[in-house]
């Protein structure tokens, strides 16, 4: 990513646009189609996971390995840019925010495999990891259980939306049977949606955006990932019951009904 004063000023205008929308959520919760849809509708927006840093530095304990994929000067400039843009958004009298939440196990597993390259740094000198899928899986299971900060996911709304914009979503959620919630607090107009219902959310988004006829677009994300074989083996063999405690986090207890959680557990128990 290149940084320039001209580009910064141009994006400042986007952030100050009257119809600007911030798409603001943790990674791997289904926001790509919303981002593509906003662009298609000509609505200015910015898609972001955190205002602190590249989120990988918050999500993993092995930050030394994470750092191998980020150039320090560019990272430092990016953090300054985040701070600058955050201040602009915080000064707005009114700000629309779209955020999403997803089954936490699906979120965690999807994100881990998206960042799989990070977990190969520690084993790059071990030839078995490159030539034996069972050895590779053992290495990845160990990394999955020891390097991921699960609190990144369970605490995201408090650390980001509440800390940065003063919106405490949990105090506004009364009925976990809903597919979405609209929260208005302190000049912030927040639409919180369940990822599982996103394909039925075009009407909800149209109302929120005051854009009749708003349509959801495909994000065209590739499904044939380079790690698809490993991903499938992991899902077939990992005892996901070890992650069921995630459903006890206040966030997921508030968002999902007992029936939803039971269905999630059944899904992951059948692997």
CSV table of C-alpha atoms in Angstrom, one decimal:
chain,number,residue,atom,x,y,z
A,1,UNK,CA,0.0,0.0,0.0
A,2,UNK,CA,1.3,3.4,-1.0
A,3,UNK,CA,0.6,6.5,1.1
A,4,UNK,CA,0.4,10.0,-0.3
A,5,UNK,CA,-1.0,13.3,0.9
A,6,UNK,CA,-3.2,13.6,-2.2
A,7,UNK,CA,-4.7,10.2,-1.6
A,8,UNK,CA,-5.2,10.9,2.0
A,9,UNK,CA,-7.1,14.1,1.3
A,10,UNK,CA,-9.2,12.4,-1.4
A,11,UNK,CA,-10.2,9.7,1.1
A,12,UNK,CA,-10.9,12.4,3.8
A,13,UNK,CA,-13.6,13.7,1.4
A,14,UNK,CA,-15.1,10.2,1.3
A,15,UNK,CA,-15.2,9.9,5.0
A,16,UNK,CA,-17.0,13.2,5.3
A,17,UNK,CA,-19.6,12.4,2.6
A,18,UNK,CA,-23.2,12.7,3.9
A,19,UNK,CA,-24.1,9.2,2.8
A,20,UNK,CA,-20.9,7.6,3.9
A,21,UNK,CA,-21.2,4.1,5.5
A,22,UNK,CA,-18.6,2.4,7.7
A,23,UNK,CA,-18.6,-1.4,7.3
A,24,UNK,CA,-16.9,-2.3,10.6
A,25,UNK,CA,-16.7,-5.8,11.9
A,26,UNK,CA,-14.3,-8.6,12.8
A,27,UNK,CA,-12.9,-10.6,9.9
A,28,UNK,CA,-14.7,-13.6,8.2
A,29,UNK,CA,-18.3,-12.7,9.1
A,30,UNK,CA,-19.6,-12.2,5.6
A,31,UNK,CA,-19.1,-8.5,4.9
A,32,UNK,CA,-17.5,-8.9,1.5
A,33,UNK,CA,-20.9,-9.0,-0.3
A,34,UNK,CA,-22.1,-5.9,1.5
A,35,UNK,CA,-18.9,-4.1,0.5
A,36,UNK,CA,-19.4,-5.1,-3.1
A,37,UNK,CA,-23.1,-4.1,-2.9
A,38,UNK,CA,-22.3,-0.6,-1.6
A,39,UNK,CA,-19.8,-0.1,-4.3
A,40,UNK,CA,-22.3,-1.2,-6.9
A,41,UNK,CA,-24.9,1.2,-5.6
A,42,UNK,CA,-22.4,4.1,-5.6
A,43,UNK,CA,-22.6,4.5,-1.8
A,44,UNK,CA,-19.3,5.7,-0.4
A,45,UNK,CA,-18.0,3.3,2.3
A,46,UNK,CA,-14.9,2.0,4.0
A,47,UNK,CA,-14.5,-1.6,5.2
A,48,UNK,CA,-12.4,-2.0,8.4
A,49,UNK,CA,-11.8,-4.6,11.1
A,50,UNK,CA,-9.9,-2.5,13.7
A,51,UNK,CA,-8.6,1.0,14.2
A,52,UNK,CA,-5.6,-0.2,16.1
A,53,UNK,CA,-3.3,-2.0,13.7
A,54,UNK,CA,-3.4,-4.8,11.2
A,55,UNK,CA,-5.7,-7.1,13.0
A,56,UNK,CA,-3.4,-10.1,12.7
A,57,UNK,CA,-1.2,-8.5,15.5
A,58,UNK,CA,-4.2,-8.7,17.8
A,59,UNK,CA,-5.5,-12.0,16.7
A,60,UNK,CA,-2.4,-14.2,17.1
A,61,UNK,CA,0.1,-14.7,19.9
A,62,UNK,CA,3.0,-15.4,17.6
A,63,UNK,CA,3.3,-11.8,16.5
A,64,UNK,CA,7.0,-12.3,15.5
A,65,UNK,CA,5.7,-14.6,12.8
A,66,UNK,CA,3.0,-12.2,11.8
A,67,UNK,CA,5.6,-9.4,11.5
A,68,UNK,CA,7.3,-11.4,8.7
A,69,UNK,CA,4.5,-10.4,6.4
A,70,UNK,CA,4.4,-6.7,7.2
A,71,UNK,CA,7.0,-4.1,6.3
A,72,UNK,CA,7.6,-2.0,9.4
A,73,UNK,CA,7.6,1.5,7.8
A,74,UNK,CA,4.4,0.7,5.9
A,75,UNK,CA,2.8,-0.7,9.0
A,76,UNK,CA,3.7,2.5,11.0
A,77,UNK,CA,2.3,4.7,8.2
A,78,UNK,CA,-0.9,2.5,8.2
A,79,UNK,CA,-1.4,3.0,12.0
A,80,UNK,CA,-1.0,6.7,11.6
A,81,UNK,CA,-3.6,6.6,8.8
A,82,UNK,CA,-6.0,4.6,10.9
A,83,UNK,CA,-5.7,7.2,13.7
A,84,UNK,CA,-6.3,10.1,11.3
A,85,UNK,CA,-9.4,8.5,9.8
A,86,UNK,CA,-10.7,7.4,13.2
A,87,UNK,CA,-10.6,11.0,14.4
A,88,UNK,CA,-12.5,12.2,11.3
A,89,UNK,CA,-15.2,9.7,11.8
A,90,UNK,CA,-15.5,10.3,15.6
A,91,UNK,CA,-16.0,14.0,14.8
A,92,UNK,CA,-19.0,13.4,12.6
A,93,UNK,CA,-22.4,14.4,14.0
A,94,UNK,CA,-24.0,11.4,12.4
A,95,UNK,CA,-22.4,8.1,11.2
A,96,UNK,CA,-23.9,5.0,9.7
A,97,UNK,CA,-22.2,1.7,10.6
A,98,UNK,CA,-22.9,-1.8,9.3
A,99,UNK,CA,-21.6,-4.6,11.4
A,100,UNK,CA,-22.1,-8.4,11.4
A,101,UNK,CA,-21.7,-11.4,13.6
A,102,UNK,CA,-21.4,-15.0,12.7
A,103,UNK,CA,-21.2,-18.5,14.4
A,104,UNK,CA,-18.0,-18.1,16.4
A,105,UNK,CA,-16.5,-21.4,15.5
A,106,UNK,CA,-17.1,-20.8,11.8
A,107,UNK,CA,-15.5,-17.4,12.2
A,108,UNK,CA,-12.4,-18.6,14.1
A,109,UNK,CA,-11.7,-21.6,11.7
A,110,UNK,CA,-12.2,-19.5,8.6
A,111,UNK,CA,-9.9,-16.8,9.8
A,112,UNK,CA,-7.2,-19.2,10.9
A,113,UNK,CA,-7.1,-20.8,7.5
A,114,UNK,CA,-7.1,-17.5,5.7
A,115,UNK,CA,-3.9,-16.7,7.6
A,116,UNK,CA,-2.4,-20.1,7.3
A,117,UNK,CA,0.8,-18.7,5.8
A,118,UNK,CA,1.6,-17.2,9.3
A,119,UNK,CA,1.5,-20.6,10.9
A,120,UNK,CA,4.0,-22.1,8.5
A,121,UNK,CA,6.8,-19.7,9.5
A,122,UNK,CA,7.5,-21.7,12.7
A,123,UNK,CA,7.7,-25.0,10.8
A,124,UNK,CA,9.5,-23.9,7.6
A,125,UNK,CA,12.7,-25.7,8.6
A,126,UNK,CA,10.8,-28.9,9.3
A,127,UNK,CA,10.7,-31.0,6.1
A,128,UNK,CA,8.0,-33.3,7.4
A,129,UNK,CA,5.5,-30.4,7.5
A,130,UNK,CA,6.0,-29.9,3.8
A,131,UNK,CA,5.9,-33.5,2.8
A,132,UNK,CA,3.5,-35.3,5.2
A,133,UNK,CA,-0.1,-34.1,5.5
A,134,UNK,CA,-0.5,-35.7,8.9
A,135,UNK,CA,2.6,-33.9,10.3
A,136,UNK,CA,1.3,-30.7,8.7
A,137,UNK,CA,-2.1,-31.2,10.4
A,138,UNK,CA,-0.5,-31.8,13.8
A,139,UNK,CA,1.5,-28.6,13.4
A,140,UNK,CA,-1.6,-26.7,12.5
A,141,UNK,CA,-3.7,-28.1,15.3
A,142,UNK,CA,-1.0,-27.0,17.8
A,143,UNK,CA,-0.9,-23.5,16.2
A,144,UNK,CA,-4.7,-23.3,16.3
A,145,UNK,CA,-4.9,-24.2,19.9
A,146,UNK,CA,-1.9,-22.2,21.2
A,147,UNK,CA,-1.5,-19.1,18.9
A,148,UNK,CA,-5.0,-17.8,18.4
A,149,UNK,CA,-6.4,-15.2,20.8
A,150,UNK,CA,-10.0,-16.3,21.0
A,151,UNK,CA,-10.8,-13.2,23.1
A,152,UNK,CA,-10.2,-11.1,19.9
A,153,UNK,CA,-13.5,-12.5,18.6
A,154,UNK,CA,-15.6,-12.6,21.8
A,155,UNK,CA,-14.5,-9.1,22.9
A,156,UNK,CA,-14.6,-7.4,19.5
A,157,UNK,CA,-17.7,-5.3,20.0
A,158,UNK,CA,-16.5,-3.9,23.3
A,159,UNK,CA,-13.0,-3.3,22.1
A,160,UNK,CA,-14.0,-1.6,18.8
A,161,UNK,CA,-17.5,-0.4,18.6
A,162,UNK,CA,-18.0,0.5,22.2
A,163,UNK,CA,-14.5,1.9,22.8
A,164,UNK,CA,-14.3,3.9,19.5
A,165,UNK,CA,-17.8,5.1,19.1
A,166,UNK,CA,-19.6,4.6,22.4
A,167,UNK,CA,-22.1,2.1,21.2
A,168,UNK,CA,-22.7,-0.8,23.6
A,169,UNK,CA,-24.6,-3.3,21.4
A,170,UNK,CA,-25.3,-5.8,24.2
A,171,UNK,CA,-27.5,-3.3,26.0
A,172,UNK,CA,-29.7,-2.9,22.9
A,173,UNK,CA,-30.3,-6.6,22.1
A,174,UNK,CA,-33.5,-8.0,23.7
A,175,UNK,CA,-34.6,-10.8,21.4
A,176,UNK,CA,-32.0,-13.2,20.0
A,177,UNK,CA,-34.6,-14.6,17.6
A,178,UNK,CA,-34.2,-11.5,15.4
A,179,UNK,CA,-32.0,-11.5,12.3
A,180,UNK,CA,-30.9,-7.9,12.7
A,181,UNK,CA,-30.9,-5.0,15.1
A,182,UNK,CA,-30.9,-1.2,14.4
A,183,UNK,CA,-29.2,0.7,17.2
A,184,UNK,CA,-29.1,4.5,17.5
A,185,UNK,CA,-26.9,6.0,20.1
A,186,UNK,CA,-24.9,9.2,20.4
A,187,UNK,CA,-25.2,10.1,16.7
A,188,UNK,CA,-24.3,6.6,15.6
A,189,UNK,CA,-26.8,4.6,13.5
A,190,UNK,CA,-25.7,1.0,13.7
A,191,UNK,CA,-27.2,-2.0,11.7
A,192,UNK,CA,-26.1,-5.2,13.3
A,193,UNK,CA,-26.9,-8.3,11.3
A,194,UNK,CA,-26.4,-12.1,11.6
A,195,UNK,CA,-24.2,-13.4,8.9
A,196,UNK,CA,-26.5,-16.5,8.6
A,197,UNK,CA,-29.4,-14.3,7.4
A,198,UNK,CA,-27.4,-12.0,5.1
A,199,UNK,CA,-28.9,-13.4,1.9
A,200,UNK,CA,-32.4,-12.3,3.1
A,201,UNK,CA,-31.2,-8.9,4.2
A,202,UNK,CA,-31.5,-6.8,1.0
A,203,UNK,CA,-34.7,-5.1,2.2
A,204,UNK,CA,-33.2,-4.4,5.7
A,205,UNK,CA,-30.2,-2.8,4.1
A,206,UNK,CA,-32.4,-0.8,1.7
A,207,UNK,CA,-34.3,0.7,4.6
A,208,UNK,CA,-31.1,1.4,6.6
A,209,UNK,CA,-29.4,3.1,3.6
A,210,UNK,CA,-32.6,4.9,2.5
A,211,UNK,CA,-31.9,3.4,-0.9
A,212,UNK,CA,-35.0,1.7,-2.4
A,213,UNK,CA,-34.2,-1.3,-4.6
A,214,UNK,CA,-30.8,-1.9,-3.0
A,215,UNK,CA,-29.6,-5.3,-4.1
A,216,UNK,CA,-27.0,-7.6,-2.7
A,217,UNK,CA,-24.1,-8.4,-5.0
A,218,UNK,CA,-21.8,-11.4,-5.0
A,219,UNK,CA,-18.3,-10.7,-3.8
A,220,UNK,CA,-16.9,-13.2,-6.2
A,221,UNK,CA,-14.6,-14.7,-3.7
A,222,UNK,CA,-12.8,-17.7,-4.9
A,223,UNK,CA,-13.9,-21.0,-3.3
A,224,UNK,CA,-11.0,-23.1,-4.5
A,225,UNK,CA,-8.5,-22.0,-2.0
A,226,UNK,CA,-4.9,-23.3,-2.1
A,227,UNK,CA,-5.4,-24.8,1.4
A,228,UNK,CA,-8.8,-26.5,0.6
A,229,UNK,CA,-7.5,-30.1,1.1
A,230,UNK,CA,-5.9,-29.2,4.5
A,231,UNK,CA,-9.1,-27.2,5.5
A,232,UNK,CA,-11.3,-30.3,4.7
A,233,UNK,CA,-9.0,-32.6,6.7
A,234,UNK,CA,-9.0,-30.3,9.6
A,235,UNK,CA,-12.8,-30.0,9.7
A,236,UNK,CA,-13.1,-33.8,9.4
A,237,UNK,CA,-10.7,-34.6,12.3
A,238,UNK,CA,-10.6,-31.7,14.8
A,239,UNK,CA,-12.7,-32.1,18.0
A,240,UNK,CA,-14.7,-28.9,17.8
A,241,UNK,CA,-16.3,-29.5,21.2
A,242,UNK,CA,-13.1,-27.9,22.5
A,243,UNK,CA,-14.5,-24.6,21.2
A,244,UNK,CA,-18.1,-24.9,22.5
A,245,UNK,CA,-17.2,-22.5,25.4
A,246,UNK,CA,-17.3,-19.7,22.8
A,247,UNK,CA,-21.1,-20.0,22.8
A,248,UNK,CA,-21.1,-19.0,26.4
A,249,UNK,CA,-19.5,-15.6,25.7
A,250,UNK,CA,-22.0,-12.7,26.5
A,251,UNK,CA,-21.9,-11.6,22.8
A,252,UNK,CA,-23.0,-14.9,21.4
A,253,UNK,CA,-25.5,-15.5,24.2
A,254,UNK,CA,-27.1,-12.2,23.4
A,255,UNK,CA,-27.1,-12.6,19.6
A,256,UNK,CA,-28.1,-16.3,19.2
A,257,UNK,CA,-31.0,-18.2,20.7
A,258,UNK,CA,-30.6,-21.4,22.6
A,259,UNK,CA,-32.0,-23.2,19.5
A,260,UNK,CA,-29.4,-21.4,17.2
A,261,UNK,CA,-26.6,-22.5,19.5
A,262,UNK,CA,-27.8,-26.0,19.7
A,263,UNK,CA,-27.9,-26.2,15.9
A,264,UNK,CA,-24.4,-24.8,15.7
A,265,UNK,CA,-23.1,-27.4,18.2
A,266,UNK,CA,-24.8,-30.2,16.3
A,267,UNK,CA,-23.3,-29.1,13.1
A,268,UNK,CA,-19.7,-29.1,14.6
A,269,UNK,CA,-20.3,-32.3,16.5
A,270,UNK,CA,-21.0,-34.2,13.3
A,271,UNK,CA,-17.6,-33.5,11.8
